[in-house]
Amino acid sequence: MQTDGSWDFWIDRGGTFTDVIGRRPDGTLVAHKLLSDNPEAYGDAAVQGIRDLIGAKPGEPIPQGIIGSVKMGTTVATNALLERKGERTLLLITKGFRDALKIGYQARPKIFARHIIKPQMLYERVVEVDERVRADGTVEKEPDLTAVRAELSAALAGGVKAVAIVFMHAYRYREHEQRVAALAREIGFPQVSVSHEVSPLIKLVGRGDTTVVDAYLSPILQRYVARVARDMGTSVAANRDASAPVSPLAGEAQRRGTPTRTAPAAPRLMFMMSSGGLTAAELFQGKDAILSGPAAGVVGMAETGREAGFSHLIGFDMGGTSTDVSHFDGEYERAFETEVAGVRMRAPMMLIHTVAARSRTCRSTPRGCARRLRSSPARSAMAARAKTSPTASSRSRSRTWRTRSRKSRCSAVTT
C-alpha cells in the first residue's frame, strides 16, 4: 500500500497497442489500453495513457510530484530492427576486413536450400581505416587521422548520422578506436558506437555485429526516451537525481534548520532491458533494447505462473507487429550470442524466438488471408450449394479448401 501520495506506472509499449497499468496513491490498480500510433489524437501512447489515468486535461502539463516512477518495456528498437528503420550507419573497420561482418561465420542454417537470401546489412557505407595492432599489442600501423577525417566529413555531409568503429584486437588495445571515436565526435556525429565500449570481448565478428546494432538503433531509442521524458515534464538527466534541491545552498540551510524550497520530485523513468532487468533511462542503449518488451513479457509470465503453481511454461505473445515465443522451466533462460531478424549480436538477453506477424509475400496477416478466403467467389458458391445438398456441400467444401490452401501463399514467415 502506497503512502507517499504518488502514482506508479508499468507500461508495455508494443508496436500496435500500448497497455498501461497504474497504481493510484491509495494502492488500487487501474488498467488502460490504447493504440501505439495515433498521431491525430496524441503524440505518444505511453504518455497519453498516463495522462488519461491521472485525469490530466488536454494541453495541460503533467503536474510535478504526482508520479513516483514509470517502468516501461518497449518494442521501439525491436520494430525498428524488423522493419529496417534505424539510423543510417557508417562502419569504420580495419583495412582488409571490409567484408568481415558480411561473411560472418560462413554458417549455412539451411544447408539444402537452393536459393540463399543473405540478410541485409544494417550499415550502408564502409570505410577501411589503414591501422593495425597485432594480437600481442605491437602497433604495426598508426591510423591516418587526416584521411579518416575526410571520410567522416563526407559521410556526415551525405546524411549519415551514426558511426560504428570496429578495429582488430581493440577489445584489449583500445587506443586507436579511442582516437578515431574522439575525431568522429569532434566532427559532429550524434551517435558514435565503439566496439571496446559496446562489447569488449574477443572475436571481431561478434564484437562488430553488436557495435553496428548499437549504432543503428541507439539514436531511435534515445529520441523516443527523450520525448517521453519531455512529455512527462522531466529530462533524462533529471533521473540521476530526481530529488536534487533547487539551490546549492539548500544543504547549508538544512544544517542550520532553515526551511528550504525544494523542487517537486521528478518521475523516475526506467526501461526494461533484453536481459530482463531494469535500467535508468539515461543508460538505455540500442544493444540492450532489442527484446525490451518481450523480455518483460517473459518475466510477467514466469511470475504469474509461479503464483498459479506452475513452474514449466511456454509463452506465446502474438502482437500486431511481431510474435514472440518463449520457454520457462523454473529459471530464466538467457542467450549471450543470438540472432534477431537476421542480425547477429552478442549481448545478454532472454531466450526468445521472434517472428514477424505480417507476411512479406502477401502483405497481410494469416487471419486476413482467411477472411478473404471466406469471402471468395468459390466460398460463396459453396454456401449456395449447401442450401440444396448438405452432403454434396460437405464434399465440395473439403475439395475447395484443399485447393485454395495449396494456392494460398499467405503465411507468416520468419525473419
Short mmCIF file of C-alpha atoms in Angstrom, two decimals:
data_model
loop_
_atom_site.label_atom_id
_atom_site.label_comp_id
_atom_site.label_asym_id
_atom_site.label_seq_id
_atom_site.Cartn_x
_atom_site.Cartn_y
_atom_site.Cartn_z
CA MET A 1 0.00 0.00 0.00
CA GLN A 2 1.38 3.39 -1.01
CA THR A 3 1.69 6.20 1.48
CA ASP A 4 3.70 8.83 -0.46
CA GLY A 5 0.68 10.14 -2.40
CA SER A 6 2.11 9.44 -5.88
CA TRP A 7 1.21 7.25 -8.83
CA ASP A 8 3.35 4.40 -10.19
CA PHE A 9 3.05 3.11 -13.75
CA TRP A 10 4.03 -0.07 -15.60
CA ILE A 11 3.79 0.22 -19.37
CA ASP A 12 4.11 -2.21 -22.29
CA ARG A 13 4.61 -0.12 -25.39
CA GLY A 14 4.03 -2.53 -28.28
CA GLY A 15 4.07 -1.98 -32.00
CA THR A 16 0.25 -1.96 -32.28
CA PHE A 17 -1.17 -1.44 -28.79
CA THR A 18 0.14 0.09 -25.59
CA ASP A 19 -1.00 -1.27 -22.23
CA VAL A 20 -0.72 0.86 -19.09
CA ILE A 21 -1.19 -0.31 -15.51
CA GLY A 22 -1.29 2.42 -12.90
CA ARG A 23 -1.24 2.21 -9.14
CA ARG A 24 -3.17 5.03 -7.51
CA PRO A 25 -1.91 6.75 -4.37
CA ASP A 26 -4.34 4.63 -2.34
CA GLY A 27 -2.78 1.43 -3.70
CA THR A 28 -5.56 0.35 -6.06
CA LEU A 29 -4.71 -0.73 -9.60
CA VAL A 30 -6.23 0.50 -12.85
CA ALA A 31 -5.54 -0.57 -16.44
CA HIS A 32 -5.75 1.29 -19.73
CA LYS A 33 -5.21 0.28 -23.38
CA LEU A 34 -4.74 2.45 -26.46
CA LEU A 35 -3.20 2.41 -29.93
CA SER A 36 0.57 2.86 -30.03
CA ASP A 37 0.39 5.12 -33.10
CA ASN A 38 -2.44 7.61 -33.33
CA PRO A 39 -0.82 10.92 -34.33
CA GLU A 40 -4.15 12.63 -34.87
CA ALA A 41 -5.09 12.13 -31.21
CA TYR A 42 -1.77 12.17 -29.29
CA GLY A 43 1.98 12.21 -29.67
CA ASP A 44 2.99 9.17 -27.62
CA ALA A 45 0.75 6.37 -26.39
CA ALA A 46 2.62 5.77 -23.12
CA VAL A 47 2.40 9.40 -22.06
CA GLN A 48 -1.22 9.66 -23.18
CA GLY A 49 -2.10 6.57 -21.14
CA ILE A 50 -0.59 8.20 -18.07
CA ARG A 51 -2.47 11.43 -18.76
CA ASP A 52 -5.76 9.56 -19.15
CA LEU A 53 -5.35 7.70 -15.87
CA ILE A 54 -4.35 10.69 -13.75
CA GLY A 55 -7.08 12.81 -15.34
CA ALA A 56 -4.87 15.46 -16.95
CA LYS A 57 -6.77 17.76 -19.26
CA PRO A 58 -5.75 18.14 -22.94
CA GLY A 59 -2.98 20.68 -23.34
CA GLU A 60 -2.12 20.80 -19.64
CA PRO A 61 1.29 19.58 -18.47
CA ILE A 62 1.51 16.63 -16.12
CA PRO A 63 1.67 18.03 -12.58
CA GLN A 64 5.08 17.67 -10.97
CA GLY A 65 5.34 15.38 -7.98
CA ILE A 66 2.23 13.34 -8.82
CA ILE A 67 4.18 10.44 -10.42
CA GLY A 68 6.69 8.39 -8.49
CA SER A 69 8.09 6.02 -11.11
CA VAL A 70 7.44 4.79 -14.63
CA LYS A 71 8.77 1.39 -15.71
CA MET A 72 8.41 0.59 -19.37
CA GLY A 73 9.06 -2.24 -21.78
CA THR A 74 9.11 -1.08 -25.38
CA THR A 75 9.39 -2.69 -28.79
CA VAL A 76 10.58 0.55 -30.42
CA ALA A 77 14.02 -0.94 -31.08
CA THR A 78 12.60 -4.36 -31.99
CA ASN A 79 10.25 -2.95 -34.60
CA ALA A 80 12.93 -0.63 -36.00
CA LEU A 81 15.14 -3.68 -36.49
CA LEU A 82 12.36 -5.84 -38.01
CA GLU A 83 11.29 -3.07 -40.37
CA ARG A 84 14.86 -1.81 -41.01
CA LYS A 85 14.03 1.74 -39.93
CA GLY A 86 17.11 2.50 -37.87
CA GLU A 87 19.64 5.31 -38.28
CA ARG A 88 21.82 5.49 -41.38
CA THR A 89 25.11 3.99 -40.23
CA LEU A 90 28.75 4.14 -41.31
CA LEU A 91 31.13 1.29 -40.42
CA LEU A 92 34.80 2.07 -39.77
CA ILE A 93 36.85 -1.13 -39.76
CA THR A 94 40.49 -2.15 -40.02
CA LYS A 95 41.81 -2.17 -43.59
CA GLY A 96 41.42 -5.56 -45.24
CA PHE A 97 38.29 -6.52 -43.29
CA ARG A 98 35.65 -4.62 -45.26
CA ASP A 99 33.52 -7.74 -45.76
CA ALA A 100 34.24 -9.47 -42.44
CA LEU A 101 30.79 -8.80 -40.96
CA LYS A 102 29.06 -9.69 -44.21
CA ILE A 103 30.92 -13.01 -44.42
CA GLY A 104 30.33 -13.63 -40.72
CA TYR A 105 30.92 -17.21 -39.62
CA GLN A 106 30.11 -18.71 -43.05
CA ALA A 107 27.26 -20.61 -41.44
CA ARG A 108 24.52 -22.13 -43.62
CA PRO A 109 21.48 -22.73 -41.40
CA LYS A 110 19.53 -24.12 -44.38
CA ILE A 111 22.19 -26.27 -45.93
CA PHE A 112 19.96 -27.79 -48.65
CA ALA A 113 18.32 -24.52 -49.72
CA ARG A 114 18.90 -23.84 -53.41
CA HIS A 115 18.19 -20.13 -53.18
CA ILE A 116 20.15 -18.42 -50.41
CA ILE A 117 18.89 -14.99 -49.35
CA LYS A 118 21.53 -13.17 -47.36
CA PRO A 119 20.34 -10.81 -44.63
CA GLN A 120 20.59 -7.13 -45.37
CA MET A 121 23.44 -5.42 -43.54
CA LEU A 122 22.50 -2.61 -41.16
CA TYR A 123 25.32 -0.30 -42.22
CA GLU A 124 25.09 1.43 -45.57
CA ARG A 125 28.70 2.50 -46.02
CA VAL A 126 32.08 1.01 -45.09
CA VAL A 127 35.37 2.86 -44.67
CA GLU A 128 38.56 0.88 -44.20
CA VAL A 129 40.97 2.56 -41.81
CA ASP A 130 44.63 1.86 -42.53
CA GLU A 131 45.60 0.86 -38.99
CA ARG A 132 46.68 -2.35 -37.33
CA VAL A 133 47.51 -3.61 -33.86
CA ARG A 134 48.74 -7.17 -33.56
CA ALA A 135 47.41 -9.68 -31.06
CA ASP A 136 50.39 -9.06 -28.76
CA GLY A 137 49.82 -5.29 -28.73
CA THR A 138 52.51 -4.38 -31.25
CA VAL A 139 51.44 -1.36 -33.29
CA GLU A 140 52.01 -2.27 -36.92
CA LYS A 141 50.28 0.78 -38.42
CA GLU A 142 49.07 4.04 -36.85
CA PRO A 143 45.74 5.38 -38.17
CA ASP A 144 45.92 8.33 -40.56
CA LEU A 145 43.52 10.71 -38.82
CA THR A 146 43.63 13.18 -41.71
CA ALA A 147 42.30 10.57 -44.14
CA VAL A 148 39.75 9.38 -41.58
CA ARG A 149 38.56 12.97 -41.04
CA ALA A 150 37.92 13.37 -44.77
CA GLU A 151 35.89 10.14 -44.92
CA LEU A 152 33.88 11.03 -41.82
CA SER A 153 33.14 14.53 -43.10
CA ALA A 154 31.93 13.14 -46.44
CA ALA A 155 29.65 10.65 -44.72
CA LEU A 156 28.21 13.29 -42.39
CA ALA A 157 27.58 15.62 -45.32
CA GLY A 158 25.78 12.75 -47.06
CA GLY A 159 23.29 12.41 -44.21
CA VAL A 160 24.84 9.56 -42.24
CA LYS A 161 24.40 10.31 -38.53
CA ALA A 162 25.70 7.16 -36.81
CA VAL A 163 29.13 5.57 -36.92
CA ALA A 164 30.30 2.16 -35.68
CA ILE A 165 34.05 1.77 -35.05
CA VAL A 166 35.46 -1.77 -35.06
CA PHE A 167 39.21 -2.39 -35.13
CA MET A 168 41.19 -5.62 -34.85
CA HIS A 169 42.11 -6.58 -31.25
CA ALA A 170 40.52 -3.38 -29.91
CA TYR A 171 38.85 -5.34 -27.12
CA ARG A 172 42.30 -5.28 -25.48
CA TYR A 173 44.20 -2.46 -27.21
CA ARG A 174 41.80 0.47 -27.39
CA GLU A 175 43.91 3.49 -28.25
CA HIS A 176 43.23 3.54 -31.99
CA GLU A 177 39.48 3.24 -31.51
CA GLN A 178 39.54 5.95 -28.86
CA ARG A 179 41.37 8.38 -31.15
CA VAL A 180 39.05 7.78 -34.10
CA ALA A 181 35.95 7.98 -31.85
CA ALA A 182 37.11 11.33 -30.45
CA LEU A 183 37.57 12.57 -34.02
CA ALA A 184 34.06 11.43 -35.03
CA ARG A 185 32.52 13.21 -32.04
CA GLU A 186 34.53 16.33 -32.80
CA ILE A 187 33.28 16.38 -36.38
CA GLY A 188 29.70 16.23 -35.12
CA PHE A 189 28.35 12.67 -35.35
CA PRO A 190 25.41 12.42 -32.92
CA GLN A 191 25.92 8.67 -32.41
CA VAL A 192 29.36 7.07 -32.08
CA SER A 193 29.44 3.41 -31.04
CA VAL A 194 32.89 1.98 -30.26
CA SER A 195 33.42 -1.76 -30.07
CA HIS A 196 35.59 -1.76 -26.93
CA GLU A 197 32.81 0.11 -25.11
CA VAL A 198 29.80 -1.71 -26.54
CA SER A 199 31.15 -5.29 -26.49
CA PRO A 200 34.68 -5.54 -25.05
CA LEU A 201 35.10 -9.21 -25.90
CA ILE A 202 37.42 -11.16 -28.18
CA LYS A 203 36.41 -12.03 -31.79
CA LEU A 204 35.93 -9.37 -34.41
CA VAL A 205 32.64 -10.56 -35.91
CA GLY A 206 30.60 -10.76 -32.69
CA ARG A 207 32.05 -7.51 -31.41
CA GLY A 208 31.49 -5.79 -34.74
CA ASP A 209 27.91 -7.01 -35.21
CA THR A 210 26.93 -5.78 -31.74
CA THR A 211 28.57 -2.40 -32.30
CA VAL A 212 26.73 -1.90 -35.59
CA VAL A 213 23.39 -2.80 -33.96
CA ASP A 214 24.06 -0.30 -31.19
CA ALA A 215 24.89 2.48 -33.66
CA TYR A 216 21.87 1.63 -35.81
CA LEU A 217 19.28 1.57 -33.01
CA SER A 218 20.55 3.87 -30.25
CA PRO A 219 19.52 7.14 -31.99
CA ILE A 220 15.95 5.84 -32.48
CA LEU A 221 15.82 4.79 -28.85
CA GLN A 222 17.33 7.99 -27.49
CA ARG A 223 14.86 10.14 -29.38
CA TYR A 224 11.98 8.10 -28.00
CA VAL A 225 13.29 8.21 -24.43
CA ALA A 226 13.89 11.96 -24.64
CA ARG A 227 10.38 12.54 -25.99
CA VAL A 228 8.77 10.51 -23.21
CA ALA A 229 10.82 12.31 -20.57
CA ARG A 230 9.97 15.71 -22.04
CA ASP A 231 6.25 14.96 -22.22
CA MET A 232 6.33 13.85 -18.59
CA GLY A 233 7.87 17.17 -17.58
CA THR A 234 11.29 15.79 -16.74
CA SER A 235 14.57 15.15 -18.50
CA VAL A 236 16.79 12.13 -18.88
CA ALA A 237 19.49 13.81 -16.78
CA ALA A 238 16.97 14.53 -14.03
CA ASN A 239 16.55 10.81 -13.44
CA ARG A 240 20.03 10.66 -11.98
CA ASP A 241 18.92 12.73 -9.02
CA ALA A 242 15.20 13.34 -9.03
CA SER A 243 15.16 14.95 -5.61
CA ALA A 244 18.02 17.42 -6.01
CA PRO A 245 17.47 20.72 -4.17
CA VAL A 246 16.69 23.86 -6.13
CA SER A 247 19.64 25.80 -4.73
CA PRO A 248 23.19 24.59 -3.97
CA LEU A 249 22.85 26.43 -0.65
CA ALA A 250 19.99 24.17 0.38
CA GLY A 251 22.34 21.78 2.17
CA GLU A 252 23.75 24.55 4.38
CA ALA A 253 20.23 25.86 5.08
CA GLN A 254 19.11 22.40 6.15
CA ARG A 255 22.02 22.09 8.58
CA ARG A 256 21.00 25.41 10.13
CA GLY A 257 17.39 24.25 10.39
CA THR A 258 16.15 26.87 7.93
CA PRO A 259 13.14 25.75 5.83
CA THR A 260 14.12 25.41 2.18
CA ARG A 261 12.11 25.21 -1.00
CA THR A 262 12.80 22.02 -2.93
CA ALA A 263 11.68 21.11 -6.41
CA PRO A 264 8.90 18.55 -6.76
CA ALA A 265 10.37 15.10 -7.29
CA ALA A 266 10.70 14.27 -10.97
CA PRO A 267 9.30 10.91 -12.09
CA ARG A 268 11.84 8.12 -12.13
CA LEU A 269 11.85 6.73 -15.66
CA MET A 270 13.21 3.19 -16.16
CA PHE A 271 13.23 0.76 -19.07
CA MET A 272 13.30 -3.00 -19.34
CA MET A 273 16.42 -4.45 -20.96
CA SER A 274 16.60 -7.52 -23.17
CA SER A 275 18.18 -9.40 -20.26
CA GLY A 276 15.04 -8.96 -18.13
CA GLY A 277 16.45 -6.30 -15.81
CA LEU A 278 15.58 -2.62 -15.44
CA THR A 279 17.91 0.28 -16.24
CA ALA A 280 17.70 4.04 -15.90
CA ALA A 281 16.57 5.96 -18.97
CA GLU A 282 19.94 7.64 -19.50
CA LEU A 283 21.69 4.24 -19.63
CA PHE A 284 19.29 2.61 -22.10
CA GLN A 285 21.22 1.57 -25.25
CA GLY A 286 20.25 0.07 -28.56
CA LYS A 287 22.06 -3.23 -27.98
CA ASP A 288 20.13 -3.73 -24.72
CA ALA A 289 16.70 -2.88 -26.15
CA ILE A 290 16.14 -5.47 -28.87
CA LEU A 291 13.82 -7.58 -26.71
CA SER A 292 12.79 -4.96 -24.16
CA GLY A 293 9.06 -5.54 -24.44
CA PRO A 294 9.19 -9.33 -24.96
CA ALA A 295 11.63 -9.75 -22.04
CA ALA A 296 9.14 -8.04 -19.75
CA GLY A 297 6.53 -10.49 -21.01
CA VAL A 298 8.71 -13.45 -20.06
CA VAL A 299 9.22 -12.07 -16.55
CA GLY A 300 5.49 -11.46 -16.20
CA MET A 301 4.67 -14.95 -17.47
CA ALA A 302 7.12 -16.58 -15.06
CA GLU A 303 5.88 -14.66 -12.02
CA THR A 304 2.23 -15.24 -12.90
CA GLY A 305 2.93 -18.93 -13.39
CA ARG A 306 4.66 -19.15 -10.02
CA GLU A 307 1.68 -17.61 -8.27
CA ALA A 308 -0.60 -20.10 -10.02
CA GLY A 309 1.62 -23.02 -9.02
CA PHE A 310 3.24 -23.70 -12.42
CA SER A 311 6.99 -23.90 -12.91
CA HIS A 312 7.14 -25.09 -16.54
CA LEU A 313 5.61 -22.69 -19.04
CA ILE A 314 5.57 -21.87 -22.75
CA GLY A 315 4.87 -18.26 -23.66
CA PHE A 316 3.20 -17.21 -26.90
CA ASP A 317 2.67 -13.49 -27.40
CA MET A 318 1.15 -12.60 -30.77
CA GLY A 319 1.03 -8.87 -31.32
CA GLY A 320 0.14 -6.81 -34.34
CA THR A 321 3.77 -6.35 -35.41
CA SER A 322 5.68 -9.36 -34.09
CA THR A 323 5.06 -12.70 -32.37
CA ASP A 324 7.29 -13.89 -29.52
CA VAL A 325 7.65 -17.44 -28.25
CA SER A 326 9.49 -18.26 -25.02
CA HIS A 327 10.15 -21.13 -22.62
CA PHE A 328 10.43 -21.24 -18.83
CA ASP A 329 11.35 -24.34 -16.82
CA GLY A 330 11.85 -22.87 -13.39
CA GLU A 331 14.60 -20.40 -14.21
CA TYR A 332 15.13 -17.71 -16.82
CA GLU A 333 16.91 -18.83 -19.96
CA ARG A 334 19.30 -16.30 -21.45
CA ALA A 335 21.41 -16.24 -24.58
CA PHE A 336 24.64 -14.29 -24.93
CA GLU A 337 25.02 -14.71 -28.67
CA THR A 338 21.81 -14.62 -30.62
CA GLU A 339 20.22 -13.63 -33.92
CA VAL A 340 17.13 -11.44 -34.25
CA ALA A 341 15.61 -10.55 -37.62
CA GLY A 342 18.69 -11.88 -39.41
CA VAL A 343 21.04 -9.75 -37.31
CA ARG A 344 23.67 -11.32 -35.07
CA MET A 345 24.56 -9.70 -31.77
CA ARG A 346 26.41 -10.52 -28.59
CA ALA A 347 24.60 -9.18 -25.57
CA PRO A 348 22.75 -10.89 -22.69
CA MET A 349 19.07 -11.29 -23.48
CA MET A 350 16.14 -13.55 -22.77
CA LEU A 351 15.95 -16.62 -24.97
CA ILE A 352 13.00 -15.60 -27.15
CA HIS A 353 12.13 -16.52 -30.72
CA THR A 354 10.65 -13.57 -32.62
CA VAL A 355 8.89 -13.72 -35.99
CA ALA A 356 7.15 -11.02 -37.97
CA ALA A 357 3.37 -11.04 -37.67
CA ARG A 358 2.90 -9.87 -41.24
CA SER A 359 3.69 -11.91 -44.33
CA ARG A 360 6.15 -10.32 -46.71
CA THR A 361 4.59 -12.28 -49.57
CA CYS A 362 1.01 -11.08 -49.47
CA ARG A 363 1.43 -8.15 -47.04
CA SER A 364 -1.34 -9.42 -44.83
CA THR A 365 -1.77 -11.42 -41.67
CA PRO A 366 -2.83 -15.09 -41.81
CA ARG A 367 -6.16 -14.07 -40.31
CA GLY A 368 -6.62 -11.54 -43.12
CA CYS A 369 -5.89 -14.23 -45.69
CA ALA A 370 -8.52 -16.49 -44.15
CA ARG A 371 -11.01 -13.63 -44.11
CA ARG A 372 -10.53 -13.03 -47.83
CA LEU A 373 -10.78 -16.74 -48.47
CA ARG A 374 -14.13 -16.92 -46.67
CA SER A 375 -15.48 -14.11 -48.84
CA SER A 376 -14.13 -15.51 -52.13
CA PRO A 377 -16.48 -16.43 -55.06
CA ALA A 378 -15.71 -20.14 -54.59
CA ARG A 379 -16.75 -19.90 -50.97
CA SER A 380 -19.96 -18.07 -51.91
CA ALA A 381 -20.85 -20.72 -54.50
CA MET A 382 -20.18 -23.46 -51.99
CA ALA A 383 -22.51 -21.79 -49.49
CA ALA A 384 -25.26 -21.56 -52.12
CA ARG A 385 -24.99 -25.28 -52.89
CA ALA A 386 -25.23 -26.08 -49.19
CA LYS A 387 -28.88 -24.98 -49.20
CA THR A 388 -29.83 -27.76 -51.65
CA SER A 389 -27.45 -30.59 -50.80
CA PRO A 390 -25.74 -30.67 -47.40
CA THR A 391 -23.81 -33.86 -48.28
CA ALA A 392 -22.57 -32.51 -51.59
CA SER A 393 -21.72 -29.25 -49.88
CA SER A 394 -19.54 -31.09 -47.37
CA ARG A 395 -17.60 -32.82 -50.15
CA SER A 396 -17.32 -29.58 -52.14
CA ARG A 397 -16.16 -27.68 -49.06
CA SER A 398 -13.41 -30.20 -48.48
CA ARG A 399 -12.21 -30.08 -52.10
CA THR A 400 -12.44 -26.28 -52.30
CA TRP A 401 -10.48 -25.67 -49.11
CA ARG A 402 -7.76 -28.13 -50.12
CA THR A 403 -7.41 -26.42 -53.50
CA ARG A 404 -7.43 -22.94 -52.05
CA SER A 405 -4.95 -23.84 -49.33
CA ARG A 406 -2.49 -25.10 -51.97
CA LYS A 407 -2.81 -21.90 -53.96
CA SER A 408 -2.71 -19.55 -50.99
CA ARG A 409 0.71 -18.32 -50.05
CA CYS A 410 -0.44 -16.23 -47.15
CA SER A 411 1.56 -17.43 -44.20
CA ALA A 412 3.68 -15.82 -41.52
CA VAL A 413 7.37 -16.06 -42.36
CA THR A 414 10.31 -15.94 -40.05
CA THR A 415 12.73 -13.11 -40.48
#
